[in-house]
PDB file of C-alpha atoms in Angstrom:
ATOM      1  CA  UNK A   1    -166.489  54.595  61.015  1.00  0.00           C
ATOM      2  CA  UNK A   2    -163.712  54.823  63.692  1.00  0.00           C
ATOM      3  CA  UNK A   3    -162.265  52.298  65.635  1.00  0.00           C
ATOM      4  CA  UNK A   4    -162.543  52.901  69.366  1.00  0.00           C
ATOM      5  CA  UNK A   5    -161.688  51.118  72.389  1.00  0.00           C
ATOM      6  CA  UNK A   6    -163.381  51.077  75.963  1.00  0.00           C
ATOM      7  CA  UNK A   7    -161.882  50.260  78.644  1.00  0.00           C
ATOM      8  CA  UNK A   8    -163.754  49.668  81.688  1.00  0.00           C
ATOM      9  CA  UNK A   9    -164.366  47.708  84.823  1.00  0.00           C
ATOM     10  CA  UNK A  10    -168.395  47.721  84.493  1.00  0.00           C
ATOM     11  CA  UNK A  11    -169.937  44.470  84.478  1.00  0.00           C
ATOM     12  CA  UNK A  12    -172.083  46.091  81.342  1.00  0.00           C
ATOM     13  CA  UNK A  13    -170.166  48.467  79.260  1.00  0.00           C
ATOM     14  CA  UNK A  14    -173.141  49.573  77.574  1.00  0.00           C
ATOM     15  CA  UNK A  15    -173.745  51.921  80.725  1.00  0.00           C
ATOM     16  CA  UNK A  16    -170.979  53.357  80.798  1.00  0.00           C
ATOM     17  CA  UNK A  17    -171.065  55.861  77.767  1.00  0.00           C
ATOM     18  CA  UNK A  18    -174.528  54.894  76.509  1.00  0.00           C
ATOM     19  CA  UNK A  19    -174.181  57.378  73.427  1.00  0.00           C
ATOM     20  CA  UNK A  20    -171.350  55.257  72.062  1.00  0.00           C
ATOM     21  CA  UNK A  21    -174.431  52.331  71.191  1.00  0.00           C
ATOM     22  CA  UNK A  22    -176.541  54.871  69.256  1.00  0.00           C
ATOM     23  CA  UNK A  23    -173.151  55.498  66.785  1.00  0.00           C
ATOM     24  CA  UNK A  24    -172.130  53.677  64.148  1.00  0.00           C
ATOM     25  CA  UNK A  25    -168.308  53.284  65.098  1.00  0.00           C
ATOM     26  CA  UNK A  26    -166.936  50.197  66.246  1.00  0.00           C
ATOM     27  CA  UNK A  27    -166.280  49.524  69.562  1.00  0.00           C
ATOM     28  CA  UNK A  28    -164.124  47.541  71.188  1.00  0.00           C
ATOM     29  CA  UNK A  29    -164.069  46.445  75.176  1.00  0.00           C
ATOM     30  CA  UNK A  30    -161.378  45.994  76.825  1.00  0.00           C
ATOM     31  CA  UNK A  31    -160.705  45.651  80.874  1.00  0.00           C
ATOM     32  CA  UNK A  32    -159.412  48.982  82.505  1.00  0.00           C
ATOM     33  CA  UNK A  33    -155.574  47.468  83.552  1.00  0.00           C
ATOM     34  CA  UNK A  34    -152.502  47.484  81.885  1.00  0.00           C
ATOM     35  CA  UNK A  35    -152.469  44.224  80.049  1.00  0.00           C
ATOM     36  CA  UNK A  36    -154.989  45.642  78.164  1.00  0.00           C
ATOM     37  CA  UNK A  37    -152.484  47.979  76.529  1.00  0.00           C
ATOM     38  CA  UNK A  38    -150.797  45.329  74.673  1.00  0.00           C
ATOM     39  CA  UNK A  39    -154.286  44.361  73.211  1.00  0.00           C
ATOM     40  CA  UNK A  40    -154.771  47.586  71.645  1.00  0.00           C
ATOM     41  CA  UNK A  41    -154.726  48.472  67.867  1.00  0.00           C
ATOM     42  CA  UNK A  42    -152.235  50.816  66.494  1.00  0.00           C
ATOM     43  CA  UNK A  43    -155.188  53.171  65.571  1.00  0.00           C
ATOM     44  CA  UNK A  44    -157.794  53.644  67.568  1.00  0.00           C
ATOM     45  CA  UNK A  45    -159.142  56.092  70.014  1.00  0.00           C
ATOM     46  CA  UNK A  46    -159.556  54.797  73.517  1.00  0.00           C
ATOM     47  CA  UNK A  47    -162.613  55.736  76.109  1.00  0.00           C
ATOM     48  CA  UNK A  48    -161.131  55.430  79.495  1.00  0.00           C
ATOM     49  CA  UNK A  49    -163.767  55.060  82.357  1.00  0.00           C
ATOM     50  CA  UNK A  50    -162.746  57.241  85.142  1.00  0.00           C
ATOM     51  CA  UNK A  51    -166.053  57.473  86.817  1.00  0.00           C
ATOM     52  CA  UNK A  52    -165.704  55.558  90.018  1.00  0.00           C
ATOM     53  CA  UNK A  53    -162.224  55.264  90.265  1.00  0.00           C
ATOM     54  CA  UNK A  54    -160.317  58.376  88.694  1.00  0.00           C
ATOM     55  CA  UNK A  55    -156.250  57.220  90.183  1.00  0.00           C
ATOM     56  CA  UNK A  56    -156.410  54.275  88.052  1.00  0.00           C
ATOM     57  CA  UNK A  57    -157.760  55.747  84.968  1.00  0.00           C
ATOM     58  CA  UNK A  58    -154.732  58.362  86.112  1.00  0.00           C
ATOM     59  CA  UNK A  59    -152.349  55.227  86.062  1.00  0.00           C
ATOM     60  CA  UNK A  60    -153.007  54.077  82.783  1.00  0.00           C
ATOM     61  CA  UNK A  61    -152.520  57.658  80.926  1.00  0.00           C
ATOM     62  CA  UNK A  62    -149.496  57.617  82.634  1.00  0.00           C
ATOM     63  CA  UNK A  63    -148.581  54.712  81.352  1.00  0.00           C
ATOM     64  CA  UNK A  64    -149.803  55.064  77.970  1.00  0.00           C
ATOM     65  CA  UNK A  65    -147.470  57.783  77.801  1.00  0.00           C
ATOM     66  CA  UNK A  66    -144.623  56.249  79.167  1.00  0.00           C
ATOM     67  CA  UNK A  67    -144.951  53.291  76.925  1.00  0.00           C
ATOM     68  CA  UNK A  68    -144.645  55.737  74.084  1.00  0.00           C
ATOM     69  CA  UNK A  69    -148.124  54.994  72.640  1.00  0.00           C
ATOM     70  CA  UNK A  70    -150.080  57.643  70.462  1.00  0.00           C
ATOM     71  CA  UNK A  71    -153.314  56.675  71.028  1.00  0.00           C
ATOM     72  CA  UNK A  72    -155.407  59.591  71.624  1.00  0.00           C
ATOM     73  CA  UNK A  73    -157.777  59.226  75.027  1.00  0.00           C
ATOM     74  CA  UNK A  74    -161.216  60.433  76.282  1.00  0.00           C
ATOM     75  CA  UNK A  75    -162.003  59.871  79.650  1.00  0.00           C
ATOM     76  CA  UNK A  76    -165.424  59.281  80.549  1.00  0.00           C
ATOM     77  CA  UNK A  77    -165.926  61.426  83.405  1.00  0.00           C
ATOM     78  CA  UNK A  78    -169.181  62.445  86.307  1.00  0.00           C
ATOM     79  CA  UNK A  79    -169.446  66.481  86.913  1.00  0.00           C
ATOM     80  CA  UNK A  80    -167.224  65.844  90.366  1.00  0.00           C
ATOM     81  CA  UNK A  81    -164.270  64.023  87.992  1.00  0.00           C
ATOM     82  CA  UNK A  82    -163.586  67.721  86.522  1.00  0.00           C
ATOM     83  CA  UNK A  83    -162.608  69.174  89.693  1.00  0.00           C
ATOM     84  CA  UNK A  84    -159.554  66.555  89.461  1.00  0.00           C
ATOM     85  CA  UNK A  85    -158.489  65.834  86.496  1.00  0.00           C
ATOM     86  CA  UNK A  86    -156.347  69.002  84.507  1.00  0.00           C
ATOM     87  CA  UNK A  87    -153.641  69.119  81.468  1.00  0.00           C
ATOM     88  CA  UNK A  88    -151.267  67.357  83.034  1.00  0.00           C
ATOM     89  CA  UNK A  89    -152.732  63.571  82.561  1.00  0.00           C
ATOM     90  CA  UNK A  90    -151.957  64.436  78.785  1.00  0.00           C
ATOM     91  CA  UNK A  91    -155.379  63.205  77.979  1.00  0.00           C
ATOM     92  CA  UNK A  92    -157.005  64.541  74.398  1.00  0.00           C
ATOM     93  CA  UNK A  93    -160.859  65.039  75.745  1.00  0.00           C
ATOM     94  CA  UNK A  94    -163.074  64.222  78.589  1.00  0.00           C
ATOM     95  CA  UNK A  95    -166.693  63.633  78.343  1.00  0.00           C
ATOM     96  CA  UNK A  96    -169.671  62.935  80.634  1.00  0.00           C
ATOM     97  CA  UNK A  97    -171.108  59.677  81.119  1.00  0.00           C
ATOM     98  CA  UNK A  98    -174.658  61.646  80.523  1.00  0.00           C
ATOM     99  CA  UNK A  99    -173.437  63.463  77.172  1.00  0.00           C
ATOM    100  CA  UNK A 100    -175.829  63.057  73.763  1.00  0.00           C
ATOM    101  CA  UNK A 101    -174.673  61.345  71.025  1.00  0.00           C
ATOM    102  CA  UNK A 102    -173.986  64.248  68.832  1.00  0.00           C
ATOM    103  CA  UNK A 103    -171.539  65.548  71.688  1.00  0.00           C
ATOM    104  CA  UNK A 104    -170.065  62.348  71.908  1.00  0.00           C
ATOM    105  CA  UNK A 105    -169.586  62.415  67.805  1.00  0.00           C
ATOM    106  CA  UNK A 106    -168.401  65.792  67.868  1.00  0.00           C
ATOM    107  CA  UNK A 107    -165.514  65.543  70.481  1.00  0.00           C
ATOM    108  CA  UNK A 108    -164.681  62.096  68.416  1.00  0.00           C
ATOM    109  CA  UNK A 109    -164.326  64.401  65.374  1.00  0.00           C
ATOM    110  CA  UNK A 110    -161.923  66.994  67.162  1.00  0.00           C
ATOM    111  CA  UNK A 111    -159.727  64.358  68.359  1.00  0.00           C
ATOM    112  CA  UNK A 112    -159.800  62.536  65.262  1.00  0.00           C
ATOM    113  CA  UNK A 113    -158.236  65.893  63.598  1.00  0.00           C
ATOM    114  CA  UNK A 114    -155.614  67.028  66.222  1.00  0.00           C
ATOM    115  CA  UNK A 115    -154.378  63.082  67.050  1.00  0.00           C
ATOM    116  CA  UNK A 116    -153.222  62.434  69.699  1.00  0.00           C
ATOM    117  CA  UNK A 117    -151.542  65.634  70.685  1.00  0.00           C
ATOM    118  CA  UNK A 118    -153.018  66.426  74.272  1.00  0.00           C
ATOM    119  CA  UNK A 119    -155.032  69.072  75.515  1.00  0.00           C
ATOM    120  CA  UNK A 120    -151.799  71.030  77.482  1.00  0.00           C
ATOM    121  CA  UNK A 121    -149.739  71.077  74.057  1.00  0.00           C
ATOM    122  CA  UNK A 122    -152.816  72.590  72.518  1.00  0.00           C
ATOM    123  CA  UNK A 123    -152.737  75.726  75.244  1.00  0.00           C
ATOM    124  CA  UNK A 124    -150.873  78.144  72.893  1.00  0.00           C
ATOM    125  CA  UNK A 125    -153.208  77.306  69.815  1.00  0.00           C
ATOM    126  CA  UNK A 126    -156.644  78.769  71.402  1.00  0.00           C
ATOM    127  CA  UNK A 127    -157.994  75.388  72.553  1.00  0.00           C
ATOM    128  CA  UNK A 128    -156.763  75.369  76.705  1.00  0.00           C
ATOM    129  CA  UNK A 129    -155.539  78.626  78.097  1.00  0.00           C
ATOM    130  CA  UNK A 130    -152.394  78.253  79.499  1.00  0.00           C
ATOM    131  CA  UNK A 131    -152.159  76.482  83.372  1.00  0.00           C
ATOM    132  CA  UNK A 132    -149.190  76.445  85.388  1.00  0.00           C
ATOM    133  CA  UNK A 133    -148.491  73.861  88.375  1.00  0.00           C
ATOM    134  CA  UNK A 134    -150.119  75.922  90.835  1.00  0.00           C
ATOM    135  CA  UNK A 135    -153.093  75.990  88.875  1.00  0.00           C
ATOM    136  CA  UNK A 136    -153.250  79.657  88.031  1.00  0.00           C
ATOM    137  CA  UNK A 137    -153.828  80.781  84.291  1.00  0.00           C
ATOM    138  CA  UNK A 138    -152.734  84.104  83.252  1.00  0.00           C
ATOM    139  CA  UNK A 139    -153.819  85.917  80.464  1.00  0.00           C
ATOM    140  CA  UNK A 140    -152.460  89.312  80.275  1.00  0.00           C
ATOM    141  CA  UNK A 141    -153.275  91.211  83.891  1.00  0.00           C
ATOM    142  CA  UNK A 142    -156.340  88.751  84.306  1.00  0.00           C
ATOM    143  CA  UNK A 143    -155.073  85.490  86.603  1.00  0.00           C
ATOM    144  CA  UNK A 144    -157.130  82.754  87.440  1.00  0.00           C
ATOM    145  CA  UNK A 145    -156.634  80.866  90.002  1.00  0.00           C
ATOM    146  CA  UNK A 146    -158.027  76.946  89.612  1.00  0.00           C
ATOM    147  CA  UNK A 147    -157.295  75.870  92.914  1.00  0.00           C
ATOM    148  CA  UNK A 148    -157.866  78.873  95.405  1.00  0.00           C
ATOM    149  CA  UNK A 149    -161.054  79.642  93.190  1.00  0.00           C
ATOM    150  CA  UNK A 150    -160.139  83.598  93.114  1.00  0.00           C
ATOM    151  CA  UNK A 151    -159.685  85.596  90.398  1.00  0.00           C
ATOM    152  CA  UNK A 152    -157.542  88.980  90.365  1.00  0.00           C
ATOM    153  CA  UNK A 153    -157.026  91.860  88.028  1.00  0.00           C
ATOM    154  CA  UNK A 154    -154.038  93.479  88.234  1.00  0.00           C
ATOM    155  CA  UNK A 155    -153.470  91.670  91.399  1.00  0.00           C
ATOM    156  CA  UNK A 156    -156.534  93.197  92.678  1.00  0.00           C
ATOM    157  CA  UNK A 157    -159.015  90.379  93.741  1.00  0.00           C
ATOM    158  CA  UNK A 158    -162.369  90.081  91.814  1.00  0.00           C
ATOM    159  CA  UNK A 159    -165.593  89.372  93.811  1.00  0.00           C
ATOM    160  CA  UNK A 160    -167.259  86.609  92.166  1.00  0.00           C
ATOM    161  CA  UNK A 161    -170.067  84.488  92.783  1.00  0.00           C
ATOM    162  CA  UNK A 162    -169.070  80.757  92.719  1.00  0.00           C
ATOM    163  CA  UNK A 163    -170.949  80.192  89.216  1.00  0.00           C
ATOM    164  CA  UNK A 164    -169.310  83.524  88.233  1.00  0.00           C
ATOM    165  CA  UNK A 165    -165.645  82.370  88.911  1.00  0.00           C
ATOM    166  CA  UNK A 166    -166.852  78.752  87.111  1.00  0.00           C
ATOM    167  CA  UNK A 167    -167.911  80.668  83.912  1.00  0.00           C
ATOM    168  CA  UNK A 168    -164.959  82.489  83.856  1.00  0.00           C
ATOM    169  CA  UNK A 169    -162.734  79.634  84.544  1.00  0.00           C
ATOM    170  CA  UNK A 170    -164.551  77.767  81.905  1.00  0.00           C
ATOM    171  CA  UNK A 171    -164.194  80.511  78.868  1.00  0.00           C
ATOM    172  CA  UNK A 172    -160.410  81.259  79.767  1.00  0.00           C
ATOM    173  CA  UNK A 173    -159.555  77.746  79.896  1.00  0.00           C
ATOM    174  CA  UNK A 174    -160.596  77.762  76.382  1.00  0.00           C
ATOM    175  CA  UNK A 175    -159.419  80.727  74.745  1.00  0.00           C
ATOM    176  CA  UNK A 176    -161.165  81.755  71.429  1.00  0.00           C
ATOM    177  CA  UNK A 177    -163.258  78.881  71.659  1.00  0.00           C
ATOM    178  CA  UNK A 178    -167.084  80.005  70.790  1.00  0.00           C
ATOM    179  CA  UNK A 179    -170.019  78.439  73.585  1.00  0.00           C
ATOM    180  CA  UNK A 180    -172.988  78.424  72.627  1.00  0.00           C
ATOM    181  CA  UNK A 181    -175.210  79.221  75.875  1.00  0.00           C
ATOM    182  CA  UNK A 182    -176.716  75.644  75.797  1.00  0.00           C
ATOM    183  CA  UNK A 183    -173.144  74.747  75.907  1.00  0.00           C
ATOM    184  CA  UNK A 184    -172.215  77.178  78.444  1.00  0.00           C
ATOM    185  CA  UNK A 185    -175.061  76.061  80.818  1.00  0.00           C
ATOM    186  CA  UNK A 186    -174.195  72.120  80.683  1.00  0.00           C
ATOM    187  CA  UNK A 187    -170.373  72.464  81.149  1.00  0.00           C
ATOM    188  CA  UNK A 188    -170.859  75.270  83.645  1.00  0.00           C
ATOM    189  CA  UNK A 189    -174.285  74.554  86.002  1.00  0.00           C
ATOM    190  CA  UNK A 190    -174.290  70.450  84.838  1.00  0.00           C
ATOM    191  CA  UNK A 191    -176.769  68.418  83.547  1.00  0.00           C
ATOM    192  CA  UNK A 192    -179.003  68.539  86.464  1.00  0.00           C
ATOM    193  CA  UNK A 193    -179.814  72.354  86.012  1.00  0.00           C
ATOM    194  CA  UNK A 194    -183.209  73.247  84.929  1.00  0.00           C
ATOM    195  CA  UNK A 195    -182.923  76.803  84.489  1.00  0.00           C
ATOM    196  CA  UNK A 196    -182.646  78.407  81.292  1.00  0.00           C
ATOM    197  CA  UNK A 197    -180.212  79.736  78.897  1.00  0.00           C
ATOM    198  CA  UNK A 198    -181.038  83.024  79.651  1.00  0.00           C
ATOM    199  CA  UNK A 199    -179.182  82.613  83.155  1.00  0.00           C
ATOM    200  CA  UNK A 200    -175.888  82.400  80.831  1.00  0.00           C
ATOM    201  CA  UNK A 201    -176.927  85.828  79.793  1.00  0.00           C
ATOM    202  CA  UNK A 202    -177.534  86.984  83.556  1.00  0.00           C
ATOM    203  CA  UNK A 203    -174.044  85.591  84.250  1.00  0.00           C
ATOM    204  CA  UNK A 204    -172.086  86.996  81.353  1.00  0.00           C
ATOM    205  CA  UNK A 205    -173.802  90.444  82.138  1.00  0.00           C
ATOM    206  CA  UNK A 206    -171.998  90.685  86.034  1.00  0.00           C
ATOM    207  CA  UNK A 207    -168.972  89.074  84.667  1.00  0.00           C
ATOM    208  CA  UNK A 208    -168.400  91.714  82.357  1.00  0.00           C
ATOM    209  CA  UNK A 209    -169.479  94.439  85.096  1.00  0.00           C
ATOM    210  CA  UNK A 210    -167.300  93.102  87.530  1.00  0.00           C
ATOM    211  CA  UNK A 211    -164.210  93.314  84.952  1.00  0.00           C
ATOM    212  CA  UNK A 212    -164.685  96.812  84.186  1.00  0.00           C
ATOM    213  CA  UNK A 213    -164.908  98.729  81.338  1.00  0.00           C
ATOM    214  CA  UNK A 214    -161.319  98.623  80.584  1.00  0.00           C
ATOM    215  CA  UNK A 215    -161.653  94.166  80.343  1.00  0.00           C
ATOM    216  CA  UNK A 216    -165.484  93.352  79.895  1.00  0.00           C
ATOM    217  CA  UNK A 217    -164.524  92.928  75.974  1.00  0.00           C
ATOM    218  CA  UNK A 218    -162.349  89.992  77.067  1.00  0.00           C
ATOM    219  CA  UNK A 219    -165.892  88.186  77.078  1.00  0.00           C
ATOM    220  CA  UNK A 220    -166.709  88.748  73.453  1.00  0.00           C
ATOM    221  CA  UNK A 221    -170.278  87.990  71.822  1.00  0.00           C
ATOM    222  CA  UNK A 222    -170.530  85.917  68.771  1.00  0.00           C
ATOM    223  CA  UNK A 223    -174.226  86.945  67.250  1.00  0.00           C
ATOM    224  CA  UNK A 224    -176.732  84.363  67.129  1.00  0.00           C
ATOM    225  CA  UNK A 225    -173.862  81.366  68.093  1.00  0.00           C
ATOM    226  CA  UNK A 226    -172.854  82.503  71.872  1.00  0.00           C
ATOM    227  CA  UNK A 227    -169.914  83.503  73.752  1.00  0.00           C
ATOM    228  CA  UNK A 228    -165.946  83.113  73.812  1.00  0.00           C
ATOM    229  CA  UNK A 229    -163.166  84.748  75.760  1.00  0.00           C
ATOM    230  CA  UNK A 230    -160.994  87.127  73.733  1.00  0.00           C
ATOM    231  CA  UNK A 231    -157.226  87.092  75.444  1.00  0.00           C
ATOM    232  CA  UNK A 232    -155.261  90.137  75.540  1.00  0.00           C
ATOM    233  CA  UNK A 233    -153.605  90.873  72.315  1.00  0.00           C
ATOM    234  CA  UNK A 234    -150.180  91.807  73.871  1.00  0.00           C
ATOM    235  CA  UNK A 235    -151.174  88.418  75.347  1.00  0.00           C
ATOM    236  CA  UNK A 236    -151.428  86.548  71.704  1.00  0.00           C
ATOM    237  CA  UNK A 237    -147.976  88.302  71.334  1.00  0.00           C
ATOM    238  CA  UNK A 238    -146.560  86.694  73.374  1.00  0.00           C
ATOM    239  CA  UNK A 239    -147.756  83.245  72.787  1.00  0.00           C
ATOM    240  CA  UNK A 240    -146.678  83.969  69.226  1.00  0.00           C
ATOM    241  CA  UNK A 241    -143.003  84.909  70.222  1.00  0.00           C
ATOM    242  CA  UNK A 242    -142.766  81.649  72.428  1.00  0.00           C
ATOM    243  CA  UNK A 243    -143.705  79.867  69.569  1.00  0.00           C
ATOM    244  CA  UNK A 244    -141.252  81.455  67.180  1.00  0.00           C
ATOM    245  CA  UNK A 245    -138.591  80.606  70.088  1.00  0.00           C
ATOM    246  CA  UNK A 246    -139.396  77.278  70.256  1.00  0.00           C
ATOM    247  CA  UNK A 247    -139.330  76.761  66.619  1.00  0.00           C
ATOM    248  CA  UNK A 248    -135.810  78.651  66.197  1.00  0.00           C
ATOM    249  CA  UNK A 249    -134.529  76.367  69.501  1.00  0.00           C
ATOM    250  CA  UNK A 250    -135.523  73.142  67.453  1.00  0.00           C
ATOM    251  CA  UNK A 251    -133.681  74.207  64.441  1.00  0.00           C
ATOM    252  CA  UNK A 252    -130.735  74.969  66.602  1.00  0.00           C
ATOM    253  CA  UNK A 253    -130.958  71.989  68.069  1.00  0.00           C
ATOM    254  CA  UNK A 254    -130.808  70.166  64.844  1.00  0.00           C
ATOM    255  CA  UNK A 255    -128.014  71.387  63.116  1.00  0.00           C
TER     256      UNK A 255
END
């Protein structure tokens, strides 16, 4: 059983994450404001609803952060709340207000494991590709552009279809993360898509094309699971040499 914390400004906090009710974890409610920070526990993992109003849920990562807190946070998003929020809230997971209860259990399980270490410090570990303040992600001659929606190839633009450029934005933001295509579909087309998985096929299959031959393997297949995105290697060596730099920096630093 974990301890968790919701904070909220809903009149009935058992709508606003209804999976949490069908788990056996205890939960604690709290209102969304920063008194409530004092009233936390030392260990738990706190919900934050950011559905209706995202730039106080903002706010209060902030200030958890600034306070020097380790508490580990989820926000409970709405499909438009991921067009807005990115790494730099510091924030360990976000979930839909809509998700299942073995979603919800799973994400709680990932977070429980990594702590409170957000998703941005996780970028050169193969859990968030790499974002910079523009919003563009680079791996190797592939950039991604977050905020322009575009994609280029060694600075050539690629012509995608809006769900295209999602479903690549989606698998690079995740690096060597494996999707299944049920996974794929609700993070990508939403929970109000009735189509099925077979369009994450479709999609994969022009991706792929409109890479080229040389960089349609930076979609890999993982048999019978789904799909992941494979990053350059000369990209992983680099990621591995900033690493090794930081690591030799600290030590410096120390003595």
């Amino acid at each position: 059983m974990t301890d968790l914390t919701l904070m909220t400004f809903a009149s009935d906090p058992a709508t606003v994450l209804p999976s949490l009710a069908l788990l056996s974890h205890r939960v604690r409610v709290l209102p969304m404001d920063a008194a409530s920070l004092v009233k936390m526990p030392e260990n738990t993992i706190l919900f934050l609803d950011a559905r209706d109003d995202l730039a106080t849920a903002k706010t209060l990562c902030r200030l958890i952060h600034a306070s020097g807190l380790s508490t580990p946070i989820v926000l409970i998003l709405t499909e438009g709340g991921f067009t807005v929020v990115n790494s730099q809230w510091g924030i360990a997971d976000v979930v839909v207000a809509t998700a299942s209860p073995a979603e919800v259990e799973g994400r709680l399980r990932l977070v429980s494991e990594r702590g409170n270490a957000p998703v941005n410090t996780l970028a050169g570990h193969g859990d968030q590709g790499v974002q910079d303040e523009d919003g563009l992600i680079r791996s190797g001659d592939l950039v991604v552009d977050t905020n322009g929606y575009t994609a280029s190839l060694h600075g050539h633009p690629i012509d995608l279809a809006y769900k295209e450029f999602e479903l690549l934005k989606y698998l690079v933001q995740h690096p060597g993360r494996v999707f299944t295509r049920a996974q794929l579909l609700q993070e990508v087309w939403g929970y109000d898509y009735y189509g099925g998985t077979r369009t994450v096929d479709v999609h994969i299959r022009r991706l792929r094309a409109k890479l080229g031959g040389e960089y349609e393997h930076l979609i890999g297949t993982v048999r019978n699971v789904g799909y992941r995105f494979d990053p350059p290697e000369e990209n992983k060596h680099e990621t591995t040499a900033k690493d090794a730099a930081r690591d030799d920096d600290g030590e410096t630093g120390e003595n």
